[in-house]
Short mmCIF file of C-alpha atoms and ligand atoms in Angstrom, two decimals:
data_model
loop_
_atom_site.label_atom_id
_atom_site.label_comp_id
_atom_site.label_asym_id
_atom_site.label_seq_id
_atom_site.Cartn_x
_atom_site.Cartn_y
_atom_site.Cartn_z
CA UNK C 1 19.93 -24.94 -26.26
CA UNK C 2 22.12 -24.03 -23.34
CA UNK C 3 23.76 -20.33 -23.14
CA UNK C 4 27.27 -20.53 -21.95
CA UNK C 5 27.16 -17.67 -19.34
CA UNK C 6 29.81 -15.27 -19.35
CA UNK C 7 32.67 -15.56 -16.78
CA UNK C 8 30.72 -13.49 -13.58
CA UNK C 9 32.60 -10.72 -12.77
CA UNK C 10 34.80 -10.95 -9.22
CA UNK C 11 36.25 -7.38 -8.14
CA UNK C 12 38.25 -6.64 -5.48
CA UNK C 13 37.29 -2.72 -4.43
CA UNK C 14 40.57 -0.28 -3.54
CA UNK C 15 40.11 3.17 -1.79
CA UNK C 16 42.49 5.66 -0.70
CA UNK C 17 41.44 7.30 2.84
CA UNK C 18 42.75 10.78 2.69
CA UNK C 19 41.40 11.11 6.51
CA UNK C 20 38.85 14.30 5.32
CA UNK C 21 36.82 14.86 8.31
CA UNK C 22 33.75 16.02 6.15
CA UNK C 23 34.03 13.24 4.01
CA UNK C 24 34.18 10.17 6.13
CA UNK C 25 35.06 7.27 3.40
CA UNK C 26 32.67 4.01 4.92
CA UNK C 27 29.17 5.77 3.48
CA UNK C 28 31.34 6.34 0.31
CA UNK C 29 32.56 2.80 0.08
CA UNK C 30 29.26 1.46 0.95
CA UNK C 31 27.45 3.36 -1.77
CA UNK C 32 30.30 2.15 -4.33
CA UNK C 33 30.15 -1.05 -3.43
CA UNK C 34 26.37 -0.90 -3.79
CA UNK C 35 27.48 0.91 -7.34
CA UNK C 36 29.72 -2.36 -8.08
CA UNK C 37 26.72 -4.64 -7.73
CA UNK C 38 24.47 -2.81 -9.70
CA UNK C 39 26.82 -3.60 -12.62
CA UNK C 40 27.07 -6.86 -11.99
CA UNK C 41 30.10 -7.60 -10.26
CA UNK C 42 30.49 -9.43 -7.13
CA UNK C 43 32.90 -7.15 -4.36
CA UNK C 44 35.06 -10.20 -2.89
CA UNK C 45 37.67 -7.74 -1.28
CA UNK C 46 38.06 -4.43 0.12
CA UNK C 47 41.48 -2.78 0.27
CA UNK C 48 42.18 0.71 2.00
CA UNK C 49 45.22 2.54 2.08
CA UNK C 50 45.15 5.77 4.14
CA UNK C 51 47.28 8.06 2.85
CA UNK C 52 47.77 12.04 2.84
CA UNK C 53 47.66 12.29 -0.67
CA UNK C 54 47.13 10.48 -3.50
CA UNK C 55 50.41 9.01 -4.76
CA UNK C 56 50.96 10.75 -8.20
CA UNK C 57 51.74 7.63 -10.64
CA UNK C 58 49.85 4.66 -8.56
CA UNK C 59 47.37 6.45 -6.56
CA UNK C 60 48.42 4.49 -3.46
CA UNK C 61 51.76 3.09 -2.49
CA UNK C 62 53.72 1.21 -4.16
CA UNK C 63 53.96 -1.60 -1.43
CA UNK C 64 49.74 -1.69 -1.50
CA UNK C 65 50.38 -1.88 -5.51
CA UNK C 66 51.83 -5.42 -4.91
CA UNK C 67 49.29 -6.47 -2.05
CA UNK C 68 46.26 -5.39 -4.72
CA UNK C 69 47.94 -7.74 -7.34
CA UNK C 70 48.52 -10.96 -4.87
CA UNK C 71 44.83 -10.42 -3.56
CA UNK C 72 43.36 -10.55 -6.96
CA UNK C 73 45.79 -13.88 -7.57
CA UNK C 74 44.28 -15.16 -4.29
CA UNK C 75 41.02 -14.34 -4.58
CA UNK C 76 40.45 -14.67 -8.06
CA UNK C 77 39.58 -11.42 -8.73
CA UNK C 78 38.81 -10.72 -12.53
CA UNK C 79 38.77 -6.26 -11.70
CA UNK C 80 40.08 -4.04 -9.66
CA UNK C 81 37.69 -1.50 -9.35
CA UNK C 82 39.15 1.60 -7.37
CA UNK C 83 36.67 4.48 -5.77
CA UNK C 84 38.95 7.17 -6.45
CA UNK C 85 38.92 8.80 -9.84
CA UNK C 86 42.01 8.02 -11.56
CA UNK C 87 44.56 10.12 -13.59
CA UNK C 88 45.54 8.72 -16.99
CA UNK C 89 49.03 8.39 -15.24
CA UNK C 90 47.99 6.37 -12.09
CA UNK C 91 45.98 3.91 -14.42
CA UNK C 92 48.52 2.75 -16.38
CA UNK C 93 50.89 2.73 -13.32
CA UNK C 94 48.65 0.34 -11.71
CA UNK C 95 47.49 -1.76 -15.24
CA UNK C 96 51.66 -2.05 -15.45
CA UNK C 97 51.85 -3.62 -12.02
CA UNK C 98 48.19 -5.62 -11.77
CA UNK C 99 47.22 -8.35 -14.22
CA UNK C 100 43.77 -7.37 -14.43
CA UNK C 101 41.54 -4.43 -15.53
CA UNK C 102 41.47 -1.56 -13.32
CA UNK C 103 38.18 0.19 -13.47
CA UNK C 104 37.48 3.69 -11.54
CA UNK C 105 34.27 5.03 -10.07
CA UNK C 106 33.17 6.75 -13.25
CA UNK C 107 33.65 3.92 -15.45
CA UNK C 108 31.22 1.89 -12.83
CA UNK C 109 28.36 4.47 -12.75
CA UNK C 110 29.08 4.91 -16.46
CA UNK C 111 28.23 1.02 -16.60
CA UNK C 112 25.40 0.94 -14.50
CA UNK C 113 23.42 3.86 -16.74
CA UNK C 114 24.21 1.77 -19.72
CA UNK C 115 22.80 -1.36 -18.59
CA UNK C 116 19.65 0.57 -17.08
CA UNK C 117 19.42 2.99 -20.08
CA UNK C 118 16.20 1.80 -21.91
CA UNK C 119 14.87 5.52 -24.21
CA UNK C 120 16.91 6.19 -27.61
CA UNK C 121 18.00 9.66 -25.94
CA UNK C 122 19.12 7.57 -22.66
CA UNK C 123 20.91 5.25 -24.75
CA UNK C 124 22.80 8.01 -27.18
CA UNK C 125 23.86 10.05 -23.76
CA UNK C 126 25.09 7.20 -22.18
CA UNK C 127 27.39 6.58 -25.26
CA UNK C 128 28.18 9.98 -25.58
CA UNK C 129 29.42 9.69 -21.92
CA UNK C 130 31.16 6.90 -22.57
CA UNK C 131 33.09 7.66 -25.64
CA UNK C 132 34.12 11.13 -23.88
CA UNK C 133 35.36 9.45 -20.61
CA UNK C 134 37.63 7.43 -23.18
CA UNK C 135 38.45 10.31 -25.40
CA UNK C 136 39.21 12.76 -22.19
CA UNK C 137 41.42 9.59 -19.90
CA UNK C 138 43.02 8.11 -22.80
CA UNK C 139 41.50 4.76 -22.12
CA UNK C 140 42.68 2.70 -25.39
CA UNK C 141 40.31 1.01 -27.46
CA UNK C 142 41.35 -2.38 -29.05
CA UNK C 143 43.83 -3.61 -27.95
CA UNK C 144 43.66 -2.56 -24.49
CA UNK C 145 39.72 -2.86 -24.50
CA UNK C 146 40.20 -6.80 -25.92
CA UNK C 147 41.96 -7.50 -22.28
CA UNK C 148 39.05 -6.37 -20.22
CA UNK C 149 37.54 -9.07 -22.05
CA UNK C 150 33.53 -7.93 -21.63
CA UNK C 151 32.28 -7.11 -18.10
CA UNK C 152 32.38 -3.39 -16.33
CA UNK C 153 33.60 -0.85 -18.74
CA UNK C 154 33.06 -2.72 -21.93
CA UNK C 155 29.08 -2.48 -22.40
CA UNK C 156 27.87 0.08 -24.43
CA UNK C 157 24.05 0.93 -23.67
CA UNK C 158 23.18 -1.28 -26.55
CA UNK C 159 24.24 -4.63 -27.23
CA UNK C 160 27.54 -3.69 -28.49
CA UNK C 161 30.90 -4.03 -26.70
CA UNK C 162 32.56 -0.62 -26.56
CA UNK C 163 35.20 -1.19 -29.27
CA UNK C 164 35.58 1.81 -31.26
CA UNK C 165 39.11 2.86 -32.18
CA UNK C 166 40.05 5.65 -31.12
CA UNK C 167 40.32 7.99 -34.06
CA UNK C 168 36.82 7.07 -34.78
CA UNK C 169 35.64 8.13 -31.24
CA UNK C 170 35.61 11.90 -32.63
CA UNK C 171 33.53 11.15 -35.85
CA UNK C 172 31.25 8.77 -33.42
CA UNK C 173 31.10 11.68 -30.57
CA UNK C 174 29.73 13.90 -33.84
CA UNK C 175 26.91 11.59 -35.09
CA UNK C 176 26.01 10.92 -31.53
CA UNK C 177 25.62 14.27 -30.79
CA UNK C 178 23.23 15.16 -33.99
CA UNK C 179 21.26 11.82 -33.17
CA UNK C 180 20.62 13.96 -29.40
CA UNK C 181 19.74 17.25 -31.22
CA UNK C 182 17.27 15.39 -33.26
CA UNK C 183 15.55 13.70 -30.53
CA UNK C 184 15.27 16.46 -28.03
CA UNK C 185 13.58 19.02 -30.81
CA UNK C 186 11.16 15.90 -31.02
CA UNK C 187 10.75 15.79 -27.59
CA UNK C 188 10.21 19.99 -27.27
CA UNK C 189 7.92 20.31 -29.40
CA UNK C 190 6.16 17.27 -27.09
CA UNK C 191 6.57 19.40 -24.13
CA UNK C 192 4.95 22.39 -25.65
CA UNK C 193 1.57 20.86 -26.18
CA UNK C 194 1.28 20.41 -23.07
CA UNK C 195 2.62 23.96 -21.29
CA UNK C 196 -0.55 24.70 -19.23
CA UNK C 197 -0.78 22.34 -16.49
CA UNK C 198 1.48 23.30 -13.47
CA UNK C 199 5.10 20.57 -13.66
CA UNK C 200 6.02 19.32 -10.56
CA UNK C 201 9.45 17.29 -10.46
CA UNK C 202 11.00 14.91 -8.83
CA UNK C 203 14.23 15.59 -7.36
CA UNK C 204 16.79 13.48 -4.97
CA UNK C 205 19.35 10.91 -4.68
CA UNK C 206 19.49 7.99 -6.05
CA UNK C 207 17.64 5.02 -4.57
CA UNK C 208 15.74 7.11 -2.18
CA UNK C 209 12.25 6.39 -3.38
CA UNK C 210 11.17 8.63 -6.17
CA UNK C 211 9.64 6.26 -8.80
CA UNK C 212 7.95 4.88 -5.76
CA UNK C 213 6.81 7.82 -4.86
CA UNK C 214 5.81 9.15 -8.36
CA UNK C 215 3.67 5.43 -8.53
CA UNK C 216 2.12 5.98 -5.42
CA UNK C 217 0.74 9.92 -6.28
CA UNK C 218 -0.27 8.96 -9.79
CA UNK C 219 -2.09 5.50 -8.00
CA UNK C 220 -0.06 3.25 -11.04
CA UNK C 221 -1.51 0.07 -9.53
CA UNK C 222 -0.23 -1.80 -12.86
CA UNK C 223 3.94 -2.64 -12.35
CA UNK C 224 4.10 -2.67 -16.29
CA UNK C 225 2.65 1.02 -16.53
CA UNK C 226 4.37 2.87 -13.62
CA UNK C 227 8.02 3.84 -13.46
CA UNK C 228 10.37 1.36 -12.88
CA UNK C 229 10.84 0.66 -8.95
CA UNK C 230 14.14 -1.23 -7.83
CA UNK C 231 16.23 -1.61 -4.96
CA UNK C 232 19.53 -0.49 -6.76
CA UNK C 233 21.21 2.72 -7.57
CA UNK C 234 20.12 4.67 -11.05
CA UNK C 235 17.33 2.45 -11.69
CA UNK C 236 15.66 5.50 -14.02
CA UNK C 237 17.72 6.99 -16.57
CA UNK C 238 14.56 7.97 -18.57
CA UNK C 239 12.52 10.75 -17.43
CA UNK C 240 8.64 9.45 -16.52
CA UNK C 241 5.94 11.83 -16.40
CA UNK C 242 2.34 11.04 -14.69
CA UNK C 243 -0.37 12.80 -14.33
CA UNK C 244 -1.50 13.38 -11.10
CA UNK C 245 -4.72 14.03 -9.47
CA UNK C 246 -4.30 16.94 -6.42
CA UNK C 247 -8.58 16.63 -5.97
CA UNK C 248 -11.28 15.88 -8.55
CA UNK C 249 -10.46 19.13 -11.00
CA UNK C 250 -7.47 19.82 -10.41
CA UNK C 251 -3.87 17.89 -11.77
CA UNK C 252 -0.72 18.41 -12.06
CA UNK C 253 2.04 16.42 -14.39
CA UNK C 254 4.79 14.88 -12.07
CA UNK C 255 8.22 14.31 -13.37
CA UNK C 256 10.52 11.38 -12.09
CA UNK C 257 14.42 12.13 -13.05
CA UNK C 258 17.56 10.70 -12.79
CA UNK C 259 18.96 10.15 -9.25
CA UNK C 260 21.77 11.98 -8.20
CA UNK C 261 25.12 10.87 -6.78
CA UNK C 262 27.98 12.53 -4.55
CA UNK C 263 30.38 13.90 -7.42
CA UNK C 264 28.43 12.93 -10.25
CA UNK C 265 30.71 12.29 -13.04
CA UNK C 266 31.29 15.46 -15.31
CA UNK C 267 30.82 13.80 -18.24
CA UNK C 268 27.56 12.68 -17.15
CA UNK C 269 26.68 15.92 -15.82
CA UNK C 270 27.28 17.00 -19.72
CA UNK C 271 25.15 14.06 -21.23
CA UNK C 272 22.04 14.29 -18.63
CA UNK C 273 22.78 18.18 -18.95
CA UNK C 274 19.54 18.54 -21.35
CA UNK C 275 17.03 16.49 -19.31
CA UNK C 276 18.26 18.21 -16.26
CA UNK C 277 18.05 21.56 -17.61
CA UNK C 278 14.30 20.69 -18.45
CA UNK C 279 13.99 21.03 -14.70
CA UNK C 280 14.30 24.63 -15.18
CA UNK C 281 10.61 24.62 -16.31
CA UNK C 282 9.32 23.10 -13.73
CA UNK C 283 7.26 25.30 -11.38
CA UNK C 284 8.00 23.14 -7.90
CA UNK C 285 10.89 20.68 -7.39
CA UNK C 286 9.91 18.28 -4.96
CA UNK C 287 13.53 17.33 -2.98
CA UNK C 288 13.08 13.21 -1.96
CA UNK C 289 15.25 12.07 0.56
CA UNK C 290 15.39 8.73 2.57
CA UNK C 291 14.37 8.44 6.26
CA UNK C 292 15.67 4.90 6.51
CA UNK C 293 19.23 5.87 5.56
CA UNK C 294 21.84 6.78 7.79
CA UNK C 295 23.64 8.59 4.79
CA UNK C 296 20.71 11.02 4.68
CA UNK C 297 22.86 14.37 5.79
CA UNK C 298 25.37 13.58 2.97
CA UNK C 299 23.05 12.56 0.70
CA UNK C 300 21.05 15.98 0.56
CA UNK C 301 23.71 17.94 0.70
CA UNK C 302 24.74 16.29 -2.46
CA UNK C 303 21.15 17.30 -4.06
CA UNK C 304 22.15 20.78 -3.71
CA UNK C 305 25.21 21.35 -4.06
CA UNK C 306 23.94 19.95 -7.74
CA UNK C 307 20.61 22.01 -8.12
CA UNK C 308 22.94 24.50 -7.24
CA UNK C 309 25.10 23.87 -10.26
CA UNK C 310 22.13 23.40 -12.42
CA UNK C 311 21.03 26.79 -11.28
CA UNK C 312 18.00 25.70 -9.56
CA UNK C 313 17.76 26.04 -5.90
CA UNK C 314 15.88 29.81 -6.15
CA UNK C 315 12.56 27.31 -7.62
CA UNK C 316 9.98 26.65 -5.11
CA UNK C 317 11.07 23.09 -3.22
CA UNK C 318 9.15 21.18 -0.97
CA UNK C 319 11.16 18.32 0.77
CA UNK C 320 9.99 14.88 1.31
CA UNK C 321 11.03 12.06 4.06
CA UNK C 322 10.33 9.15 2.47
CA UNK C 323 10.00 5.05 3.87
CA UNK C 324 8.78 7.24 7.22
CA UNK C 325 7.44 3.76 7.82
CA UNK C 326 10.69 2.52 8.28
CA UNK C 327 12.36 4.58 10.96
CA UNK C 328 9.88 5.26 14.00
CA UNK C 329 11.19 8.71 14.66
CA UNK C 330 13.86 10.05 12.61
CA UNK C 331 16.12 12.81 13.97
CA UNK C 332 16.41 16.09 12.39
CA UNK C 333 13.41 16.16 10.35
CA UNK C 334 13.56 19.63 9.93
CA UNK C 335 9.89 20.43 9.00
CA UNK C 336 10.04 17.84 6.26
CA UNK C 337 6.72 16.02 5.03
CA UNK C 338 6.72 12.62 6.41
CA UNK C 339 5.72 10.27 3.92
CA UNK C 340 5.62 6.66 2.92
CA UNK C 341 5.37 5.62 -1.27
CA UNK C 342 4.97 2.06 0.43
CA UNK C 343 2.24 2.57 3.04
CA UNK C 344 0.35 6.05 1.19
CA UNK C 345 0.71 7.43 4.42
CA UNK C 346 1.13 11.30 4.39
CA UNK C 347 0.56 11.58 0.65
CA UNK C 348 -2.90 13.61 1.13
CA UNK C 349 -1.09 15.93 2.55
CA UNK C 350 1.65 15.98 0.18
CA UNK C 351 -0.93 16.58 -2.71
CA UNK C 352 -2.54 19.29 -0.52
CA UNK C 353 1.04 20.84 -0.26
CA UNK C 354 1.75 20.69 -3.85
CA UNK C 355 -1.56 21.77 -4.40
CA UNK C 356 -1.04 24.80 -2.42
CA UNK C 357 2.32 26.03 -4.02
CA UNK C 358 1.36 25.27 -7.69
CA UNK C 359 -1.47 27.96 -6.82
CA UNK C 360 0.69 30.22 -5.31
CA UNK C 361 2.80 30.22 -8.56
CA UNK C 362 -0.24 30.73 -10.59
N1 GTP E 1 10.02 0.73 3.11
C1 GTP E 1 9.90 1.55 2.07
N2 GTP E 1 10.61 1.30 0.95
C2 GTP E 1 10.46 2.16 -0.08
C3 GTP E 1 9.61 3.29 -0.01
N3 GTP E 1 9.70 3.94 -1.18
C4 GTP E 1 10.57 3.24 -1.95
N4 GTP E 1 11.04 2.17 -1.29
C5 GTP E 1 12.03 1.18 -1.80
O1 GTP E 1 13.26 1.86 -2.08
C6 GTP E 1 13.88 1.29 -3.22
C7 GTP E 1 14.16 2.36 -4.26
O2 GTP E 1 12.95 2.84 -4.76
P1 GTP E 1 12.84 3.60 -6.17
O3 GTP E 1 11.43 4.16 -6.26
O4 GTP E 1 13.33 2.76 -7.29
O5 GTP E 1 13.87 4.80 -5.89
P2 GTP E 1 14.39 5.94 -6.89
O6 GTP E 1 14.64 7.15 -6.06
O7 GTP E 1 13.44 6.08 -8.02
O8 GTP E 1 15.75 5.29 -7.35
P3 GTP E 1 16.63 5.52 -8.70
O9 GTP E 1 15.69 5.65 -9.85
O10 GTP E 1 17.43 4.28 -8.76
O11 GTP E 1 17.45 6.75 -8.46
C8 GTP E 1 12.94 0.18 -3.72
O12 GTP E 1 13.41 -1.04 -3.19
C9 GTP E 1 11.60 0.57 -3.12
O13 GTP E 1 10.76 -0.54 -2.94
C10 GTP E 1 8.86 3.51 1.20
O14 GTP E 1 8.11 4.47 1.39
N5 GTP E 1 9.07 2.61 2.21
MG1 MG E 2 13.74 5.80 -9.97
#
C-alpha cells in the first residue's frame, strides 16, 4: 500500500539586520537555515531587511510585509519562518498580512528537539517546552493550529500533532511536569550507584563533533551501540554515557550532552535545566569545538556565556579542536588539543590529559 506523503514543507527564511557589529547576521542565517533543514523544510528564499530596530507590530516594514507575502505566492512557499524572535504583537501583525504560517527561531529549534527527542524524559521536556512557548506567546491552539496544517511547529515529540486547547495547556504543563519529577528520581538514584568513578562531560556546540568524539574514546565500533552521529544540528537530546578506558586500570565514565546554540531558547534552557545541571557533578568538562568551522570564535563564546549561566565555568575544562584533519593549520588554536573523532589522531593524548586532571581532582 502506498503512503500519501505529506505536502513537503517550502519556507521562505526573513531576518532583520540590525547592523550589530559583534553580531554579524550571515553565520546566524547560515546556522538557521541549517536549523530549517533539520526540521524538514526546504529554505527556497531568503529575505533581509536592515533596519535600526525592530518595527514594533511587524518586526520589519511594512513595505517588506507585502514583498514576504508576494514571494511566498511566487515561490510557493507553505512558511515563513523568521530568525528573529517574535513578540505576540509582531506575529499576528504579520499572520494578518501573510497567508501562511509564520514560524520564529524558537518554534524551529523547538521542532527539531522534538523530532530528534528519542528518551521518555527527552520527550516530556520537549513538550513541556513546547506547551510553555505556546502558553508564554499566546500562540492559539485549534483553530489557529488547524491552519498550519502539520509541518514546523505542529509536531509534538511523539506522534501527536500539538493540538491542545489552550485552557488545557496548564493542567497538561502540571502532569508533564510530575511525569519529569518521576523520571529524574529514577534516574538519581541510577547515578548514585555509580558515584566513584571520576565523570568527565562533554560540552560544546552543536554539530561540532561530540558523539563522534565520545564513539571514538569509548572505541564504539558498532553504529547501533554508540551515540548517535549526524551531520545536523541537535542530533542528541538524550544524554549518553560510556565508559572509557584512560590505560588498562584505570576509566572514567564520559558524558555526551545536548549541543548548545547562540541564544538558546529560555524555555529550553528551563526544560534541559535538569540534565544540564547534572553537569554540576561532573569533575572535568571537556569544551568541543570545531576546527573546520569558520563560526568557531562565535560558537565558543556561546559555550560560555552558557556554562556561565549554568554556573559552571570555575570546573576544571580542557578544550578540544576537533575534525583537526580537516583544516591543515587552524589559526588561533590557543593551546587547544588537536584532535580528530574521525582519524583517532591526538586522542592518546587526550586520554593522557583527562587522565591527568581526573587525578589531580582526586
Ligand atoms: N572530518 C571530520 N568530521 C567529523 C569529526 N568528528 C565529527 N565529524 C562529523 O561532524 C558531524 C557532527 O558530528 P556529531 O558527533 O553528531 O556532533 P555533535 O557535537 O554530537 O552534534 P549534536 O549532537 O547534533 O549537537 C558528523 O557529520 C560527523 O561525522 C572529525 O574529527 N572529522
Ligand atoms: Mg551529538
Amino acid at each position: 500500500m502506498k503512503e500519501t506523503l505529506p505536502a513537503a514543507q517550502r519556507g521562505i527564511v526573513v531576518a532583520v539586520d540590525l547592523g550589530d557589529p559583534r553580531r554579524p547576521l550571515e553565520p546566524e542565517l547560515e546556522e538557521f537555515e541549517a536549523l530549517v533543514r533539520a526540521a524538514g523544510a526546504a529554505v527556497v528564499g531568503r529575505i533581509v531587511q536592515r533596519r535600526d530596530a525592530l518595527a514594533p507590530s511587524t518586526l520589519v516594514g511594512s513595505g517588506k510585509v507585502h514583498e514576504i507575502a508576494d514571494a511566498a505566492r511566487d515561490l510557493g512557499a507553505n512558511v515563513v519562518l523568521v530568525l528573529n524572535d517574535l513578540r505576540p504583537r509582531q506575529r499576528k501583525g504579520l499572520e494578518r498580512a501573510i497567508p501562511v504560517p509564520i514560524v520564529d527561531r524558537t518554534m524551529v529549534i523547538l521542532d527539531v528537539f522534538a523530532r530528534h527527542a528519542r528518551s521518555r524524559e527527552g520527550k516530556l521536556q520537549v513538550e513541556l517546552a513546547q506547551l510553555r512557548y505556546r502558553q508564554s506567546n499566546l500562540i492559539g491552539a485549534g483553530a489557529d493550529l488547524s491552519r498550519l496544517g502539520g509541518g514546523i511547529g505542529t509536531r509534538g515529540p511523539g506522534e501527536t500533532k500539538l493540538e491542545i486547547d489552550r485552557r488545557r495547556i496548564a493542567e497538561r504543563i502540571a502532569t508533564l511536569k510530575e511525569h519529569l519529577e518521576h523520571v529524574r528520581r529514577q534516574r538519581a538514584t541510577r547515578r548514585a550507584a555509580h558515584r566513584r568513578e571520576p565523570l568527565v562531560a562533554l560540552v560544546g556546540y552543536t554539530n561540532v563533533g561530540k558523539s563522534s568524539l565520545l564513539n571514538a574514546l569509548a572505541r564504539t565500533v558498532s553504529p547501533s551501540k554508540g551515540a548517535l552521529v549526524a551531520d545536523q544540528p541537535f542530533a542528541t537530546l538524550d544524554p549518553t554515557v560510556r565508559r572509557v578506558y584512560l590505560c588498562a586500570e584505570s576509566s572514567v565514565r564520559v558524558v555526551d550532552t545536548v549541543g548548545f546554540i547562540t541564544d538558546l531558547p529560555k524555555d529550553l534552557v528551563a526544560a534541559f535545566r535538569a540534565p544540564l545541571e547534572e553537569l554540576g557533578e561532573a569533575d572535568l568538562l571537556i569544551h568541543v569545538t570545531d576546527a573546520s568551522s569558520s563560526d568557531r570564535e562565535r560558537q565558543r563564546r556561546a559555550v560560555d556565556a552558557i556554562l556561565h549561566e549554568l554556573d559552571l565555568d570555575r570546573k576544571p575544562k580542557l578544550v578540544v579542536l576537533n575534525k583537526i584533519d580537516v583544516t591543515v593549520a587552524p589559526p588561533q588554536a590557543n593551546g587547544a588539543l588537536e584532535v580528530s573523532a574521525k582519524t583517532g589522531l591526538g586522542l592518546d593524548r587526550l586520554r593522557a590529559e583527562i587522565g591527568r586532571a581526573c587525578s589531580a581532582r582526586a
